[in-house]
mmCIF file of C-alpha atoms in Angstrom:
data_model
loop_
_atom_site.group_PDB
_atom_site.id
_atom_site.type_symbol
_atom_site.label_atom_id
_atom_site.label_comp_id
_atom_site.label_asym_id
_atom_site.label_seq_id
_atom_site.Cartn_x
_atom_site.Cartn_y
_atom_site.Cartn_z
ATOM 1 C CA UNK A 95 -2.491 19.341 70.049
ATOM 2 C CA UNK A 96 -4.086 15.944 69.455
ATOM 3 C CA UNK A 97 -7.773 15.135 68.948
ATOM 4 C CA UNK A 98 -9.262 12.494 71.247
ATOM 5 C CA UNK A 99 -12.061 10.078 70.370
ATOM 6 C CA UNK A 100 -14.684 12.730 71.235
ATOM 7 C CA UNK A 101 -13.088 15.242 68.874
ATOM 8 C CA UNK A 102 -11.542 17.579 71.469
ATOM 9 C CA UNK A 103 -7.959 18.801 71.249
ATOM 10 C CA UNK A 104 -5.524 18.156 74.098
ATOM 11 C CA UNK A 105 -1.825 19.023 74.399
ATOM 12 C CA UNK A 106 0.509 16.110 73.752
ATOM 13 C CA UNK A 107 3.948 16.421 75.348
ATOM 14 C CA UNK A 108 6.975 15.149 73.446
ATOM 15 C CA UNK A 109 8.899 13.750 76.416
ATOM 16 C CA UNK A 110 12.122 13.509 74.360
ATOM 17 C CA UNK A 111 12.076 17.282 73.798
ATOM 18 C CA UNK A 112 10.787 18.343 77.237
ATOM 19 C CA UNK A 113 13.450 20.206 79.276
ATOM 20 C CA UNK A 114 11.449 19.912 82.506
ATOM 21 C CA UNK A 115 11.069 23.703 82.920
ATOM 22 C CA UNK A 116 7.455 23.417 84.165
ATOM 23 C CA UNK A 117 6.522 26.632 82.308
ATOM 24 C CA UNK A 118 3.383 24.970 80.921
ATOM 25 C CA UNK A 119 2.253 24.319 84.497
ATOM 26 C CA UNK A 120 3.010 27.904 85.528
ATOM 27 C CA UNK A 121 0.733 29.346 82.830
ATOM 28 C CA UNK A 122 -2.023 26.718 82.995
ATOM 29 C CA UNK A 123 -5.351 28.486 83.765
ATOM 30 C CA UNK A 124 -6.752 25.318 85.357
ATOM 31 C CA UNK A 125 -3.897 24.877 87.829
ATOM 32 C CA UNK A 126 -3.553 28.613 88.472
ATOM 33 C CA UNK A 127 -7.144 29.764 88.734
ATOM 34 C CA UNK A 128 -7.747 33.456 89.386
ATOM 35 C CA UNK A 129 -9.966 34.789 92.134
ATOM 36 C CA UNK A 130 -13.707 35.213 91.431
ATOM 37 C CA UNK A 131 -14.949 38.779 91.139
ATOM 38 C CA UNK A 132 -18.184 40.727 90.859
ATOM 39 C CA UNK A 133 -18.855 43.384 88.215
ATOM 40 C CA UNK A 134 -18.666 47.114 88.853
ATOM 41 C CA UNK A 135 -22.032 47.639 87.155
ATOM 42 C CA UNK A 136 -24.486 45.789 84.932
ATOM 43 C CA UNK A 137 -26.877 46.801 82.161
ATOM 44 C CA UNK A 138 -29.648 45.601 79.952
ATOM 45 C CA UNK A 139 -28.526 46.897 76.568
ATOM 46 C CA UNK A 140 -29.311 46.778 72.870
ATOM 47 C CA UNK A 141 -27.870 48.174 69.672
ATOM 48 C CA UNK A 142 -29.800 51.081 68.138
ATOM 49 C CA UNK A 143 -29.409 49.441 64.722
ATOM 50 C CA UNK A 144 -32.162 46.808 64.559
ATOM 51 C CA UNK A 145 -30.647 45.169 61.468
ATOM 52 C CA UNK A 146 -27.406 44.419 63.326
ATOM 53 C CA UNK A 147 -29.350 43.329 66.396
ATOM 54 C CA UNK A 148 -31.399 40.781 64.462
ATOM 55 C CA UNK A 149 -28.182 39.364 62.984
ATOM 56 C CA UNK A 150 -26.635 39.103 66.451
ATOM 57 C CA UNK A 151 -27.276 36.483 69.132
ATOM 58 C CA UNK A 152 -28.694 38.892 71.688
ATOM 59 C CA UNK A 153 -28.547 42.699 71.750
ATOM 60 C CA UNK A 154 -25.787 43.391 69.209
ATOM 61 C CA UNK A 155 -23.463 45.027 71.759
ATOM 62 C CA UNK A 156 -20.306 43.232 70.616
ATOM 63 C CA UNK A 157 -20.586 44.913 67.204
ATOM 64 C CA UNK A 158 -20.635 48.367 68.803
ATOM 65 C CA UNK A 159 -17.634 47.564 71.008
ATOM 66 C CA UNK A 160 -15.725 46.266 67.978
ATOM 67 C CA UNK A 161 -16.539 49.376 65.956
ATOM 68 C CA UNK A 162 -15.217 51.558 68.783
ATOM 69 C CA UNK A 163 -11.871 49.718 68.974
ATOM 70 C CA UNK A 164 -11.385 49.667 65.195
ATOM 71 C CA UNK A 165 -12.214 53.391 64.955
ATOM 72 C CA UNK A 166 -9.333 53.967 67.384
ATOM 73 C CA UNK A 167 -6.915 52.061 65.149
ATOM 74 C CA UNK A 168 -7.265 48.782 67.012
ATOM 75 C CA UNK A 169 -7.769 45.180 65.952
ATOM 76 C CA UNK A 170 -10.547 42.776 67.021
ATOM 77 C CA UNK A 171 -10.168 39.019 67.570
ATOM 78 C CA UNK A 172 -13.166 36.707 67.600
ATOM 79 C CA UNK A 173 -14.624 33.392 66.434
ATOM 80 C CA UNK A 174 -15.722 32.902 62.816
ATOM 81 C CA UNK A 175 -16.284 30.148 60.257
ATOM 82 C CA UNK A 176 -13.415 29.368 57.891
ATOM 83 C CA UNK A 177 -13.833 28.067 54.325
ATOM 84 C CA UNK A 178 -14.362 24.529 55.631
ATOM 85 C CA UNK A 179 -17.035 25.696 58.135
ATOM 86 C CA UNK A 180 -14.655 25.060 61.011
ATOM 87 C CA UNK A 181 -14.952 27.611 63.829
ATOM 88 C CA UNK A 182 -11.615 29.373 64.253
ATOM 89 C CA UNK A 183 -10.318 32.474 65.980
ATOM 90 C CA UNK A 184 -9.348 35.191 63.528
ATOM 91 C CA UNK A 185 -9.159 38.992 63.460
ATOM 92 C CA UNK A 186 -10.718 42.063 61.851
ATOM 93 C CA UNK A 187 -9.120 45.437 61.176
ATOM 94 C CA UNK A 188 -12.042 47.066 59.330
ATOM 95 C CA UNK A 189 -15.617 47.651 60.482
ATOM 96 C CA UNK A 190 -17.009 45.752 57.491
ATOM 97 C CA UNK A 191 -15.006 42.681 58.546
ATOM 98 C CA UNK A 192 -16.599 42.240 61.982
ATOM 99 C CA UNK A 193 -19.833 40.772 60.595
ATOM 100 C CA UNK A 194 -18.223 37.278 60.633
ATOM 101 C CA UNK A 195 -18.076 37.467 64.446
ATOM 102 C CA UNK A 196 -21.805 38.070 64.891
ATOM 103 C CA UNK A 197 -23.934 35.241 66.181
ATOM 104 C CA UNK A 198 -23.049 32.474 68.621
ATOM 105 C CA UNK A 199 -20.998 29.532 67.376
ATOM 106 C CA UNK A 200 -21.999 26.484 69.370
ATOM 107 C CA UNK A 201 -18.787 24.523 68.868
ATOM 108 C CA UNK A 202 -15.315 24.835 70.369
ATOM 109 C CA UNK A 203 -13.249 27.313 68.340
ATOM 110 C CA UNK A 204 -9.741 26.511 67.143
ATOM 111 C CA UNK A 205 -7.253 29.044 68.524
ATOM 112 C CA UNK A 206 -4.120 27.946 66.671
ATOM 113 C CA UNK A 207 -1.425 30.607 67.102
ATOM 114 C CA UNK A 208 -3.906 33.378 68.004
ATOM 115 C CA UNK A 209 -2.325 34.073 71.406
ATOM 116 C CA UNK A 210 1.069 34.625 69.780
ATOM 117 C CA UNK A 211 -0.473 37.025 67.287
ATOM 118 C CA UNK A 212 -2.314 38.934 70.032
ATOM 119 C CA UNK A 213 0.947 39.344 71.945
ATOM 120 C CA UNK A 214 2.742 40.630 68.845
ATOM 121 C CA UNK A 215 0.059 43.251 68.209
ATOM 122 C CA UNK A 216 0.012 44.318 71.866
ATOM 123 C CA UNK A 217 3.786 44.819 71.852
ATOM 124 C CA UNK A 218 3.370 47.163 68.873
ATOM 125 C CA UNK A 219 1.264 49.389 71.204
ATOM 126 C CA UNK A 220 -1.852 48.879 69.113
ATOM 127 C CA UNK A 221 -5.180 48.413 70.905
ATOM 128 C CA UNK A 222 -6.570 44.853 70.898
ATOM 129 C CA UNK A 223 -10.080 43.615 71.668
ATOM 130 C CA UNK A 224 -10.059 39.854 72.257
ATOM 131 C CA UNK A 225 -13.397 38.074 72.574
ATOM 132 C CA UNK A 226 -13.947 34.467 73.529
ATOM 133 C CA UNK A 227 -15.229 32.120 76.182
ATOM 134 C CA UNK A 228 -14.174 32.813 79.791
ATOM 135 C CA UNK A 229 -11.649 29.949 79.717
ATOM 136 C CA UNK A 230 -10.067 31.314 76.517
ATOM 137 C CA UNK A 231 -9.658 34.729 78.105
ATOM 138 C CA UNK A 232 -8.172 33.186 81.255
ATOM 139 C CA UNK A 233 -5.821 31.210 79.009
ATOM 140 C CA UNK A 234 -4.738 34.342 77.128
ATOM 141 C CA UNK A 235 -4.052 36.277 80.323
ATOM 142 C CA UNK A 236 -1.896 33.462 81.734
ATOM 143 C CA UNK A 237 -0.085 33.094 78.407
ATOM 144 C CA UNK A 238 0.799 36.813 78.318
ATOM 145 C CA UNK A 239 2.054 36.749 81.950
ATOM 146 C CA UNK A 240 1.664 40.526 82.263
ATOM 147 C CA UNK A 241 -1.023 43.182 82.054
ATOM 148 C CA UNK A 242 -1.338 45.293 78.900
ATOM 149 C CA UNK A 243 -3.176 48.604 79.099
ATOM 150 C CA UNK A 244 -4.016 48.283 75.384
ATOM 151 C CA UNK A 245 -5.738 44.873 75.807
ATOM 152 C CA UNK A 246 -9.534 44.775 76.152
ATOM 153 C CA UNK A 247 -11.176 41.433 76.807
ATOM 154 C CA UNK A 248 -14.845 40.572 76.234
ATOM 155 C CA UNK A 249 -16.083 37.204 77.462
ATOM 156 C CA UNK A 250 -19.171 35.541 76.045
ATOM 157 C CA UNK A 251 -21.046 33.680 78.784
ATOM 158 C CA UNK A 252 -20.693 30.019 77.974
ATOM 159 C CA UNK A 253 -22.958 27.017 78.548
ATOM 160 C CA UNK A 254 -20.115 24.761 77.379
ATOM 161 C CA UNK A 255 -18.328 23.954 74.113
ATOM 162 C CA UNK A 256 -19.560 21.086 71.903
ATOM 163 C CA UNK A 257 -17.281 18.713 70.034
ATOM 164 C CA UNK A 258 -15.836 19.939 66.699
ATOM 165 C CA UNK A 259 -15.918 16.311 65.517
ATOM 166 C CA UNK A 260 -19.669 16.029 66.086
ATOM 167 C CA UNK A 261 -20.106 19.358 64.283
ATOM 168 C CA UNK A 262 -18.101 18.148 61.237
ATOM 169 C CA UNK A 263 -20.022 14.901 61.003
ATOM 170 C CA UNK A 264 -23.401 16.547 61.527
ATOM 171 C CA UNK A 265 -22.764 18.987 58.675
ATOM 172 C CA UNK A 266 -21.617 16.126 56.438
ATOM 173 C CA UNK A 267 -24.785 14.200 57.261
ATOM 174 C CA UNK A 268 -26.966 17.093 56.057
ATOM 175 C CA UNK A 269 -25.416 16.722 52.568
ATOM 176 C CA UNK A 270 -25.950 20.353 51.611
ATOM 177 C CA UNK A 271 -24.224 21.277 48.363
ATOM 178 C CA UNK A 272 -23.780 24.984 48.966
ATOM 179 C CA UNK A 273 -23.491 26.690 52.354
ATOM 180 C CA UNK A 274 -23.163 30.450 52.494
ATOM 181 C CA UNK A 275 -24.022 31.134 56.132
ATOM 182 C CA UNK A 276 -24.999 29.324 59.321
ATOM 183 C CA UNK A 277 -27.022 30.726 62.189
ATOM 184 C CA UNK A 278 -27.319 28.606 65.314
ATOM 185 C CA UNK A 279 -29.808 31.123 66.667
ATOM 186 C CA UNK A 280 -31.702 32.667 63.753
ATOM 187 C CA UNK A 281 -34.036 35.285 65.249
ATOM 188 C CA UNK A 282 -36.183 35.867 62.180
ATOM 189 C CA UNK A 283 -39.014 34.151 64.081
ATOM 190 C CA UNK A 284 -38.122 35.834 67.371
ATOM 191 C CA UNK A 285 -35.435 35.848 70.051
ATOM 192 C CA UNK A 286 -37.110 33.228 72.231
ATOM 193 C CA UNK A 287 -38.257 31.010 69.363
ATOM 194 C CA UNK A 288 -35.042 31.034 67.354
ATOM 195 C CA UNK A 289 -34.102 28.508 64.693
ATOM 196 C CA UNK A 290 -30.998 26.694 63.484
ATOM 197 C CA UNK A 291 -30.779 27.977 59.915
ATOM 198 C CA UNK A 292 -28.443 27.400 56.975
ATOM 199 C CA UNK A 293 -28.474 29.544 53.834
ATOM 200 C CA UNK A 294 -26.733 28.982 50.502
ATOM 201 C CA UNK A 295 -24.341 31.415 48.835
ATOM 202 C CA UNK A 296 -27.343 33.338 47.454
ATOM 203 C CA UNK A 297 -28.709 33.670 51.020
ATOM 204 C CA UNK A 298 -31.607 31.354 50.271
ATOM 205 C CA UNK A 299 -32.681 29.169 53.221
ATOM 206 C CA UNK A 300 -31.759 25.536 52.465
ATOM 207 C CA UNK A 301 -32.240 24.122 55.967
ATOM 208 C CA UNK A 302 -34.082 25.413 59.027
ATOM 209 C CA UNK A 303 -35.402 23.871 62.235
ATOM 210 C CA UNK A 304 -36.525 25.312 65.528
ATOM 211 C CA UNK A 305 -33.611 25.136 67.978
ATOM 212 C CA UNK A 306 -35.602 22.899 70.315
ATOM 213 C CA UNK A 307 -36.108 20.353 67.498
ATOM 214 C CA UNK A 308 -32.675 20.459 65.861
ATOM 215 C CA UNK A 309 -30.642 17.347 66.725
ATOM 216 C CA UNK A 310 -27.300 19.135 66.994
ATOM 217 C CA UNK A 311 -28.694 21.838 69.275
ATOM 218 C CA UNK A 312 -30.680 19.253 71.224
ATOM 219 C CA UNK A 313 -27.458 17.432 72.142
ATOM 220 C CA UNK A 314 -25.819 20.750 73.073
ATOM 221 C CA UNK A 315 -28.688 21.860 75.318
ATOM 222 C CA UNK A 316 -28.743 18.454 77.027
ATOM 223 C CA UNK A 317 -24.945 18.700 77.642
ATOM 224 C CA UNK A 318 -24.223 15.445 75.785
ATOM 225 C CA UNK A 319 -21.548 16.752 73.428
ATOM 226 C CA UNK A 320 -19.778 19.238 75.715
ATOM 227 C CA UNK A 321 -16.080 19.064 76.517
ATOM 228 C CA UNK A 322 -15.614 17.239 79.867
ATOM 229 C CA UNK A 323 -13.769 20.218 81.384
ATOM 230 C CA UNK A 324 -16.943 22.309 80.977
ATOM 231 C CA UNK A 325 -18.445 20.424 83.918
ATOM 232 C CA UNK A 326 -15.797 21.947 86.212
ATOM 233 C CA UNK A 327 -15.043 25.228 84.457
ATOM 234 C CA UNK A 328 -12.040 27.119 85.921
ATOM 235 C CA UNK A 329 -13.231 30.531 84.727
ATOM 236 C CA UNK A 330 -16.767 31.059 86.043
ATOM 237 C CA UNK A 331 -17.957 33.852 88.369
ATOM 238 C CA UNK A 332 -15.580 36.496 87.062
ATOM 239 C CA UNK A 333 -12.459 34.319 87.404
ATOM 240 C CA UNK A 334 -11.389 35.129 83.837
ATOM 241 C CA UNK A 335 -11.016 38.808 84.870
ATOM 242 C CA UNK A 336 -12.450 39.899 81.519
ATOM 243 C CA UNK A 337 -13.124 43.618 81.153
ATOM 244 C CA UNK A 338 -16.695 43.040 79.927
ATOM 245 C CA UNK A 339 -19.073 40.084 80.122
ATOM 246 C CA UNK A 340 -21.830 39.626 77.520
ATOM 247 C CA UNK A 341 -24.842 37.319 77.705
ATOM 248 C CA UNK A 342 -28.473 37.061 76.674
ATOM 249 C CA UNK A 343 -30.601 38.898 79.221
ATOM 250 C CA UNK A 344 -32.865 36.001 80.082
ATOM 251 C CA UNK A 345 -35.492 37.062 82.589
ATOM 252 C CA UNK A 346 -35.729 40.573 81.126
ATOM 253 C CA UNK A 347 -39.548 40.457 81.363
ATOM 254 C CA UNK A 348 -39.283 40.249 85.160
ATOM 255 C CA UNK A 349 -37.240 43.449 85.382
ATOM 256 C CA UNK A 350 -37.641 45.636 82.283
ATOM 257 C CA UNK A 351 -40.416 44.262 80.068
ATOM 258 C CA UNK A 352 -40.576 47.576 78.199
ATOM 259 C CA UNK A 353 -37.165 46.820 76.625
ATOM 260 C CA UNK A 354 -38.139 43.412 75.286
ATOM 261 C CA UNK A 355 -39.291 43.569 71.669
ATOM 262 C CA UNK A 356 -38.298 39.902 71.031
ATOM 263 C CA UNK A 357 -35.309 40.950 68.896
ATOM 264 C CA UNK A 358 -32.729 40.296 71.622
ATOM 265 C CA UNK A 359 -31.396 42.058 74.721
ATOM 266 C CA UNK A 360 -27.841 41.801 76.053
ATOM 267 C CA UNK A 361 -26.888 41.430 79.678
ATOM 268 C CA UNK A 362 -23.686 43.470 80.025
ATOM 269 C CA UNK A 363 -21.378 43.236 83.045
ATOM 270 C CA UNK A 364 -18.700 45.914 83.262
ATOM 271 C CA UNK A 365 -15.921 44.403 85.344
ATOM 272 C CA UNK A 366 -12.955 46.794 85.196
ATOM 273 C CA UNK A 367 -12.140 50.497 84.693
ATOM 274 C CA UNK A 368 -10.997 49.611 81.150
ATOM 275 C CA UNK A 369 -14.403 48.079 80.550
ATOM 276 C CA UNK A 370 -16.072 51.222 81.893
ATOM 277 C CA UNK A 371 -14.082 53.389 79.499
ATOM 278 C CA UNK A 372 -14.976 51.163 76.544
ATOM 279 C CA UNK A 373 -18.706 51.407 77.352
ATOM 280 C CA UNK A 374 -18.743 55.220 77.407
ATOM 281 C CA UNK A 375 -20.700 57.152 74.736
ATOM 282 C CA UNK A 376 -21.780 54.131 72.702
ATOM 283 C CA UNK A 377 -24.727 54.290 70.321
ATOM 284 C CA UNK A 378 -26.828 51.910 72.381
ATOM 285 C CA UNK A 379 -29.905 51.825 74.589
ATOM 286 C CA UNK A 380 -29.002 50.710 78.103
ATOM 287 C CA UNK A 381 -30.570 50.555 81.533
ATOM 288 C CA UNK A 382 -28.893 49.712 84.839
ATOM 289 C CA UNK A 383 -29.541 46.194 86.163
ATOM 290 C CA UNK A 384 -28.971 44.572 89.544
ATOM 291 C CA UNK A 385 -26.396 41.769 89.254
ATOM 292 C CA UNK A 386 -27.563 39.655 92.188
ATOM 293 C CA UNK A 387 -31.225 39.852 91.160
ATOM 294 C CA UNK A 388 -30.656 38.962 87.519
ATOM 295 C CA UNK A 389 -27.975 36.240 87.483
ATOM 296 C CA UNK A 390 -30.339 33.473 88.691
ATOM 297 C CA UNK A 391 -31.853 33.679 85.179
ATOM 298 C CA UNK A 392 -28.405 33.145 83.631
ATOM 299 C CA UNK A 393 -26.711 30.627 85.924
ATOM 300 C CA UNK A 394 -23.943 29.896 83.395
ATOM 301 C CA UNK A 395 -22.349 33.173 84.504
ATOM 302 C CA UNK A 396 -21.444 31.784 87.915
ATOM 303 C CA UNK A 397 -21.629 27.974 87.864
ATOM 304 C CA UNK A 398 -20.565 25.113 85.638
ATOM 305 C CA UNK A 399 -22.941 23.068 83.551
ATOM 306 C CA UNK A 400 -23.965 19.757 85.132
ATOM 307 C CA UNK A 401 -22.763 16.554 83.482
ATOM 308 C CA UNK A 402 -25.795 14.444 82.572
ATOM 309 C CA UNK A 403 -25.972 10.775 83.524
ATOM 310 C CA UNK A 404 -26.712 9.845 79.915
ATOM 311 C CA UNK A 405 -23.527 11.444 78.521
ATOM 312 C CA UNK A 406 -21.452 8.262 78.864
ATOM 313 C CA UNK A 407 -24.138 6.199 77.117
ATOM 314 C CA UNK A 408 -24.294 8.742 74.298
ATOM 315 C CA UNK A 409 -20.550 8.465 73.634
ATOM 316 C CA UNK A 410 -20.562 4.673 74.028
ATOM 317 C CA UNK A 411 -23.306 4.507 71.413
ATOM 318 C CA UNK A 412 -21.411 6.963 69.220
ATOM 319 C CA UNK A 413 -18.446 4.574 69.284
ATOM 320 C CA UNK A 414 -20.724 1.815 67.992
ATOM 321 C CA UNK A 415 -23.036 3.630 65.587
ATOM 322 C CA UNK A 416 -21.315 6.898 64.745
ATOM 323 C CA UNK A 417 -23.218 10.115 64.102
ATOM 324 C CA UNK A 418 -26.497 8.204 63.798
ATOM 325 C CA UNK A 419 -26.736 8.307 67.596
ATOM 326 C CA UNK A 420 -27.128 12.087 67.353
ATOM 327 C CA UNK A 421 -29.937 11.801 64.840
ATOM 328 C CA UNK A 422 -31.803 9.318 67.047
ATOM 329 C CA UNK A 423 -32.167 11.823 69.916
ATOM 330 C CA UNK A 424 -35.672 12.756 70.953
ATOM 331 C CA UNK A 425 -37.000 15.572 73.073
ATOM 332 C CA UNK A 426 -37.741 14.403 76.640
ATOM 333 C CA UNK A 427 -41.375 13.933 77.574
ATOM 334 C CA UNK A 428 -43.110 16.188 80.090
ATOM 335 C CA UNK A 429 -42.785 13.473 82.757
ATOM 336 C CA UNK A 430 -39.046 13.095 82.060
ATOM 337 C CA UNK A 431 -38.551 16.860 82.299
ATOM 338 C CA UNK A 432 -40.370 16.995 85.639
ATOM 339 C CA UNK A 433 -38.302 14.091 87.024
ATOM 340 C CA UNK A 434 -35.068 15.729 85.863
ATOM 341 C CA UNK A 435 -36.040 19.038 87.464
ATOM 342 C CA UNK A 436 -36.905 17.324 90.763
ATOM 343 C CA UNK A 437 -33.976 14.915 90.989
ATOM 344 C CA UNK A 438 -31.305 16.412 88.709
#
């Protein structure tokens, strides 16, 4: 895998070693896209433990699912920060280890040899819960080339994955001496008014900005730093065939305002019988939701993010000025927002 000038990894083929078997093409999730599918049932749901819910991005449902699998002797794979604050896929075998998976990580995670490890565990007949973006789950399923009854997949609805290179350089620019934890969506001020917050090793806040004002998150929300493939995602609308889909339940006030206490609500799509079985008898509050009525408030479930016209200029300027181009971003004016909404 080789990093391009935007900081994204792409496979590099060693032509001298290639035996022309075309196996890479046979398992490519972009070439071999699966059929779209609708969920069996959907819920608005939240964890009964408010402490876990506040530490989670939305309703804290992933933690409950992970606890269930681990209690049955299984292993959970998810995205976490490593010692260098790089987002990587790793695993947990104990309930106390799953805390590193809580909270969204708005940067593309490094998978490394995770798929190989998942396959090894599955072949040992141990239960596996793999969580990731829809494209990562589609990639895993194509890599395995067979169905495993002991594999449970949970996709996190994805707006798109920002550049790891931009993330590295942004962190370096902040010049923080000690980083103990990072929350891209700190809900201490509320679910809808979350902040980008960094704490030191003593859990003291050393940096915090409202998400709407944070330069890194601003570029993410405006689609400037997303991987180009995110603009034509091969795994939307149930095409990953994940067992469960998790998202923020945006629009909850239109359907079930009594559930919204501004601490986060999950939108849960149960897509398969395995997903149904996993959702049984959980310690959560849930209420049935209508899929077709609610997905307009979370369009990332079924359609790709739109590439902005200014993306090319952003990366051209990055080539000239480096990470300073990120720090020069400004929130669009009201007039600019209206024009964008009217004309795209």
